[in-house]
mmCIF file of C-alpha atoms in Angstrom:
data_model
loop_
_atom_site.group_PDB
_atom_site.id
_atom_site.type_symbol
_atom_site.label_atom_id
_atom_site.label_comp_id
_atom_site.label_asym_id
_atom_site.label_seq_id
_atom_site.Cartn_x
_atom_site.Cartn_y
_atom_site.Cartn_z
ATOM 1 C CA MET A 1 0.037 0.000 -0.097
ATOM 2 C CA ASN A 2 1.193 3.389 -0.989
ATOM 3 C CA LEU A 3 0.658 6.081 2.031
ATOM 4 C CA GLU A 4 1.930 8.567 0.132
ATOM 5 C CA GLU A 5 -0.676 8.237 -2.393
ATOM 6 C CA ASN A 6 -3.738 8.023 -0.379
ATOM 7 C CA LEU A 7 -3.238 11.114 1.622
ATOM 8 C CA LYS A 8 -2.474 12.607 -1.581
ATOM 9 C CA LYS A 9 -5.895 11.495 -3.196
ATOM 10 C CA LEU A 10 -7.718 12.470 -0.153
ATOM 11 C CA TYR A 11 -5.827 15.668 -0.127
ATOM 12 C CA GLU A 12 -7.356 16.002 -3.525
ATOM 13 C CA ASP A 13 -10.738 15.232 -2.384
ATOM 14 C CA ILE A 14 -11.603 17.471 0.371
ATOM 15 C CA GLU A 15 -10.068 20.412 -1.969
ATOM 16 C CA LEU A 16 -12.085 19.457 -4.585
ATOM 17 C CA ALA A 17 -15.467 18.487 -1.821
ATOM 18 C CA LYS A 18 -14.539 22.299 -0.500
ATOM 19 C CA ASP A 19 -15.369 23.777 -4.151
ATOM 20 C CA HIS A 20 -18.862 22.220 -3.703
ATOM 21 C CA SER A 21 -18.988 23.972 -0.616
ATOM 22 C CA ASN A 22 -21.170 27.199 0.333
ATOM 23 C CA PHE A 23 -18.395 27.236 3.691
ATOM 24 C CA ARG A 24 -15.378 27.131 1.970
ATOM 25 C CA ARG A 25 -13.870 26.260 5.520
ATOM 26 C CA ASP A 26 -10.437 25.023 6.160
ATOM 27 C CA VAL A 27 -10.319 21.412 6.404
ATOM 28 C CA LYS A 28 -7.998 19.812 9.502
ATOM 29 C CA LEU A 29 -7.700 16.346 8.565
ATOM 30 C CA ILE A 30 -7.984 13.428 11.956
ATOM 31 C CA ALA A 31 -5.865 10.243 10.831
ATOM 32 C CA VAL A 32 -8.060 7.469 12.374
ATOM 33 C CA SER A 33 -5.340 5.207 13.351
ATOM 34 C CA LYS A 34 -6.305 2.800 15.677
ATOM 35 C CA THR A 35 -5.469 -0.592 15.488
ATOM 36 C CA HIS A 36 -2.550 0.659 13.150
ATOM 37 C CA PRO A 37 1.000 0.279 13.849
ATOM 38 C CA VAL A 38 3.312 2.979 15.524
ATOM 39 C CA GLU A 39 4.931 2.851 12.294
ATOM 40 C CA MET A 40 2.343 3.766 9.809
ATOM 41 C CA ILE A 41 1.874 6.663 12.141
ATOM 42 C CA LYS A 42 5.226 7.925 11.837
ATOM 43 C CA GLU A 43 5.145 7.315 8.344
ATOM 44 C CA PHE A 44 1.928 10.015 7.671
ATOM 45 C CA ASN A 45 3.915 12.130 10.354
ATOM 46 C CA LYS A 46 6.887 12.411 7.986
ATOM 47 C CA LEU A 47 4.289 13.171 5.423
ATOM 48 C CA GLY A 48 3.148 16.512 7.174
ATOM 49 C CA VAL A 49 -0.080 14.538 8.985
ATOM 50 C CA ILE A 50 0.183 15.867 12.402
ATOM 51 C CA ASP A 51 -3.091 14.836 14.119
ATOM 52 C CA PHE A 52 -3.924 11.345 14.847
ATOM 53 C CA GLY A 53 -6.877 9.826 16.377
ATOM 54 C CA GLU A 54 -7.432 7.097 18.643
ATOM 55 C CA ASN A 55 -11.055 5.536 19.878
ATOM 56 C CA LYS A 56 -9.312 3.609 22.784
ATOM 57 C CA VAL A 57 -7.344 4.978 25.970
ATOM 58 C CA GLN A 58 -4.944 1.102 26.420
ATOM 59 C CA GLU A 59 -3.919 2.431 22.642
ATOM 60 C CA LEU A 60 -3.302 5.464 23.153
ATOM 61 C CA VAL A 61 -1.158 5.178 25.495
ATOM 62 C CA SER A 62 0.630 2.490 24.244
ATOM 63 C CA LYS A 63 1.055 4.673 21.090
ATOM 64 C CA ILE A 64 2.297 7.608 22.702
ATOM 65 C CA GLU A 65 4.861 5.741 24.850
ATOM 66 C CA ASP A 66 6.578 5.118 21.609
ATOM 67 C CA LYS A 67 10.114 7.013 22.336
ATOM 68 C CA GLU A 68 9.847 8.728 18.674
ATOM 69 C CA ILE A 69 6.592 9.659 19.284
ATOM 70 C CA GLU A 70 7.084 10.317 22.979
ATOM 71 C CA ASN A 71 9.769 13.395 21.583
ATOM 72 C CA LYS A 72 7.436 14.448 18.799
ATOM 73 C CA LEU A 73 4.886 15.228 21.286
ATOM 74 C CA LYS A 74 6.881 17.574 23.207
ATOM 75 C CA ASN A 75 7.849 19.535 20.392
ATOM 76 C CA ASN A 76 4.123 19.792 19.202
ATOM 77 C CA LYS A 77 5.186 17.403 15.889
ATOM 78 C CA ILE A 78 2.364 15.523 16.257
ATOM 79 C CA ASN A 79 -1.075 15.755 18.087
ATOM 80 C CA PHE A 80 -3.797 12.579 19.619
ATOM 81 C CA HIS A 81 -7.275 13.113 19.645
ATOM 82 C CA LEU A 82 -8.720 10.339 21.500
ATOM 83 C CA ILE A 83 -12.418 10.256 19.233
ATOM 84 C CA GLY A 84 -14.149 7.121 21.271
ATOM 85 C CA ASN A 85 -16.489 6.253 24.170
ATOM 86 C CA LEU A 86 -14.412 7.863 27.733
ATOM 87 C CA GLN A 87 -14.440 6.098 31.025
ATOM 88 C CA THR A 88 -13.931 7.969 33.609
ATOM 89 C CA ASN A 89 -12.133 6.147 35.156
ATOM 90 C CA LYS A 90 -9.689 6.254 32.040
ATOM 91 C CA VAL A 91 -9.648 10.029 32.110
ATOM 92 C CA LYS A 92 -6.997 9.649 34.429
ATOM 93 C CA TYR A 93 -4.278 8.352 31.725
ATOM 94 C CA ILE A 94 -5.048 10.976 28.292
ATOM 95 C CA TYR A 95 -6.479 14.402 30.002
ATOM 96 C CA ASP A 96 -3.284 15.914 29.567
ATOM 97 C CA LYS A 97 -1.862 14.017 26.615
ATOM 98 C CA VAL A 98 -4.445 14.799 23.944
ATOM 99 C CA GLU A 99 -5.001 17.789 21.944
ATOM 100 C CA LEU A 100 -8.352 17.163 21.796
ATOM 101 C CA ILE A 101 -11.193 14.722 23.782
ATOM 102 C CA GLN A 102 -13.813 14.624 21.088
ATOM 103 C CA SER A 103 -16.439 12.665 23.297
ATOM 104 C CA LEU A 104 -17.536 14.728 26.015
ATOM 105 C CA ASP A 105 -21.270 13.450 26.747
ATOM 106 C CA ARG A 106 -22.404 13.860 29.922
ATOM 107 C CA ILE A 107 -21.783 15.397 33.026
ATOM 108 C CA LYS A 108 -20.139 12.949 34.741
ATOM 109 C CA LEU A 109 -17.269 12.839 31.975
ATOM 110 C CA ALA A 110 -16.857 16.837 32.706
ATOM 111 C CA GLN A 111 -16.557 16.681 36.405
ATOM 112 C CA GLU A 112 -13.845 13.829 36.012
ATOM 113 C CA ILE A 113 -11.698 15.819 33.455
ATOM 114 C CA ASP A 114 -12.042 19.392 35.228
ATOM 115 C CA LYS A 115 -11.173 17.807 38.476
ATOM 116 C CA ARG A 116 -7.708 16.212 37.390
ATOM 117 C CA ALA A 117 -6.964 19.400 35.432
ATOM 118 C CA ALA A 118 -8.142 21.643 37.861
ATOM 119 C CA ARG A 119 -5.381 19.595 40.402
ATOM 120 C CA ASP A 120 -2.624 20.350 37.513
ATOM 121 C CA ASN A 121 -3.906 23.889 36.983
ATOM 122 C CA ILE A 122 -4.476 23.403 33.433
ATOM 123 C CA LYS A 123 -7.257 23.550 30.531
ATOM 124 C CA VAL A 124 -8.285 20.426 28.298
ATOM 125 C CA ASN A 125 -9.626 21.107 25.295
ATOM 126 C CA CYS A 126 -13.012 18.926 24.248
ATOM 127 C CA LEU A 127 -15.710 18.779 22.113
ATOM 128 C CA VAL A 128 -19.096 17.918 22.943
ATOM 129 C CA GLN A 129 -20.384 14.576 21.188
ATOM 130 C CA ILE A 130 -24.297 14.861 19.302
ATOM 131 C CA ASN A 131 -25.432 11.621 18.477
ATOM 132 C CA ILE A 132 -27.504 13.268 15.594
ATOM 133 C CA GLY A 133 -28.921 9.836 13.948
ATOM 134 C CA ASN A 134 -30.152 9.144 17.981
ATOM 135 C CA GLU A 135 -28.447 5.810 17.939
ATOM 136 C CA GLU A 136 -28.995 3.543 20.318
ATOM 137 C CA THR A 137 -25.144 1.878 19.553
ATOM 138 C CA LYS A 138 -23.752 5.478 19.873
ATOM 139 C CA SER A 139 -22.599 7.730 22.211
ATOM 140 C CA GLY A 140 -23.372 11.836 22.258
ATOM 141 C CA ILE A 141 -26.189 13.739 23.774
ATOM 142 C CA LYS A 142 -29.693 14.162 21.992
ATOM 143 C CA TYR A 143 -29.504 17.087 19.529
ATOM 144 C CA GLU A 144 -32.178 18.946 21.319
ATOM 145 C CA ASN A 145 -30.199 18.749 24.171
ATOM 146 C CA THR A 146 -26.962 20.523 22.867
ATOM 147 C CA GLU A 147 -27.763 24.038 24.143
ATOM 148 C CA ASP A 148 -28.489 23.130 27.733
ATOM 149 C CA PHE A 149 -25.403 20.694 28.249
ATOM 150 C CA ILE A 150 -23.222 23.663 27.224
ATOM 151 C CA TYR A 151 -25.275 26.096 29.628
ATOM 152 C CA GLU A 152 -24.099 23.027 31.867
ATOM 153 C CA LEU A 153 -20.543 22.691 30.920
ATOM 154 C CA LEU A 154 -20.040 26.781 31.457
ATOM 155 C CA ASP A 155 -19.465 25.613 35.054
ATOM 156 C CA TYR A 156 -16.263 23.358 34.674
ATOM 157 C CA LYS A 157 -13.800 26.275 33.901
ATOM 158 C CA ASN A 158 -10.763 24.206 33.330
ATOM 159 C CA ILE A 159 -12.624 22.398 30.088
ATOM 160 C CA ASN A 160 -12.688 24.669 26.894
ATOM 161 C CA ILE A 161 -15.263 23.476 24.768
ATOM 162 C CA LYS A 162 -13.745 23.567 21.141
ATOM 163 C CA GLY A 163 -17.170 22.694 18.821
ATOM 164 C CA LEU A 164 -19.076 19.610 17.836
ATOM 165 C CA MET A 165 -17.962 16.149 16.943
ATOM 166 C CA ALA A 166 -20.561 14.032 15.402
ATOM 167 C CA ILE A 167 -20.476 10.813 13.839
ATOM 168 C CA ALA A 168 -23.665 9.999 11.398
ATOM 169 C CA PRO A 169 -25.372 6.901 10.542
ATOM 170 C CA ASN A 170 -23.700 4.686 8.044
ATOM 171 C CA SER A 171 -26.223 4.871 5.451
ATOM 172 C CA PRO A 172 -26.056 5.056 1.617
ATOM 173 C CA ASP A 173 -28.667 8.112 2.072
ATOM 174 C CA GLU A 174 -27.476 11.126 0.822
ATOM 175 C CA THR A 175 -30.401 12.746 1.191
ATOM 176 C CA LEU A 176 -30.080 11.613 4.953
ATOM 177 C CA LEU A 177 -27.340 12.143 5.506
ATOM 178 C CA ARG A 178 -26.876 15.982 3.986
ATOM 179 C CA LYS A 179 -29.630 16.432 6.200
ATOM 180 C CA LEU A 180 -27.822 16.053 9.714
ATOM 181 C CA PHE A 181 -24.711 17.128 8.961
ATOM 182 C CA GLU A 182 -26.611 20.448 7.893
ATOM 183 C CA LYS A 183 -28.317 20.389 11.259
ATOM 184 C CA MET A 184 -24.791 19.831 12.816
ATOM 185 C CA ASN A 185 -23.918 23.151 11.027
ATOM 186 C CA ASN A 186 -27.254 25.088 12.383
ATOM 187 C CA MET A 187 -26.001 23.807 15.908
ATOM 188 C CA PHE A 188 -22.365 24.896 15.501
ATOM 189 C CA GLU A 189 -23.881 28.142 14.375
ATOM 190 C CA ASN A 190 -26.124 29.014 16.878
ATOM 191 C CA ILE A 191 -23.696 28.006 19.809
ATOM 192 C CA SER A 192 -21.373 29.917 17.976
ATOM 193 C CA SER A 193 -23.125 33.027 17.719
ATOM 194 C CA LYS A 194 -24.268 32.999 21.799
ATOM 195 C CA LYS A 195 -20.345 33.755 22.460
ATOM 196 C CA TYR A 196 -19.837 32.063 26.044
ATOM 197 C CA GLU A 197 -17.066 32.062 27.975
ATOM 198 C CA GLY A 198 -14.779 29.141 27.663
ATOM 199 C CA VAL A 199 -16.950 27.940 24.658
ATOM 200 C CA GLU A 200 -15.109 28.782 21.386
ATOM 201 C CA MET A 201 -16.653 27.216 18.231
ATOM 202 C CA LYS A 202 -13.835 26.671 16.425
ATOM 203 C CA TYR A 203 -14.185 22.603 15.154
ATOM 204 C CA LEU A 204 -17.077 21.195 13.598
ATOM 205 C CA SER A 205 -16.270 17.869 13.555
ATOM 206 C CA MET A 206 -17.953 15.167 11.226
ATOM 207 C CA GLY A 207 -17.138 12.711 8.491
ATOM 208 C CA MET A 208 -15.647 10.114 8.244
ATOM 209 C CA SER A 209 -14.418 7.651 5.209
ATOM 210 C CA HIS A 210 -17.333 7.232 3.897
ATOM 211 C CA ASP A 211 -18.956 10.477 3.659
ATOM 212 C CA PHE A 212 -16.280 13.078 4.631
ATOM 213 C CA LYS A 213 -17.047 14.334 1.154
ATOM 214 C CA LEU A 214 -20.975 15.135 2.563
ATOM 215 C CA ALA A 215 -19.876 16.750 5.478
ATOM 216 C CA ILE A 216 -17.299 19.128 3.969
ATOM 217 C CA GLU A 217 -19.869 20.645 1.651
ATOM 218 C CA GLU A 218 -22.851 20.888 4.692
ATOM 219 C CA GLY A 219 -20.008 22.751 6.606
ATOM 220 C CA SER A 220 -17.008 20.080 8.457
ATOM 221 C CA ASN A 221 -13.858 21.475 9.001
ATOM 222 C CA MET A 222 -12.347 18.676 11.106
ATOM 223 C CA ILE A 223 -13.011 15.404 9.272
ATOM 224 C CA ARG A 224 -11.740 11.449 10.816
ATOM 225 C CA VAL A 225 -10.360 9.957 7.929
ATOM 226 C CA GLY A 226 -8.919 5.989 8.591
ATOM 227 C CA SER A 227 -9.665 3.372 6.234
ATOM 228 C CA LYS A 228 -8.695 5.518 3.491
ATOM 229 C CA LEU A 229 -5.582 6.571 4.530
ATOM 230 C CA PHE A 230 -4.438 3.327 6.472
ATOM 231 C CA GLY A 231 -6.407 0.951 4.778
ATOM 232 C CA ASN A 232 -8.430 -1.913 6.580
ATOM 233 C CA ARG A 233 -8.846 -2.360 10.529
ATOM 234 C CA ASN A 234 -6.397 -4.804 11.920
ATOM 235 C CA TYR A 235 -8.219 -6.199 14.940
ATOM 236 C CA ASN A 236 -5.105 -9.142 15.246
#
């Protein structure tokens, strides 16, 4: 597999999607490296990819313990994002090591992140995850609860809300996906207009390997792409 070719093709597709979008936002790429070896992360990093997404805390921790990756983290040459469901008892392992926790979806989790961050006198950047398709198998708050949830989060001074995240249903129905992405963008702009202190609607993280073009066209400025870059996942 030619990783450089994969990356080049993805960048071309991103530019095409931006051309078809009314928003013309810059798009940040998160390369989803879950289940893939640390050597592939290093290879993509050499090709200029800075941000990598991991689903599981244990796997994320094992990768950032690699000496080369550790040095790059210290020198801001690589960033990791926690994009999967985060259990409160696992917060302690990653809260101070990731660029973004993209899956903040409950107050109990916010309390734990805030408590840890306050002890270290740091602020932790998070995205609020919305379950845009109301799927029972997915994490995230209900769309209609977004504003209330963000209002509650204002109490936690060591958390910076940097935007919203959603995982759309795995559906071939483009009309449905567009409608959901459009709803997400409406909420993104609505919260942005409120100008809450400690809340910066910087990132609208939506779009994965199968739907990132539609997501960009509907306003996404952060996509999480795995298989289009790394190939099929290795669960062995």
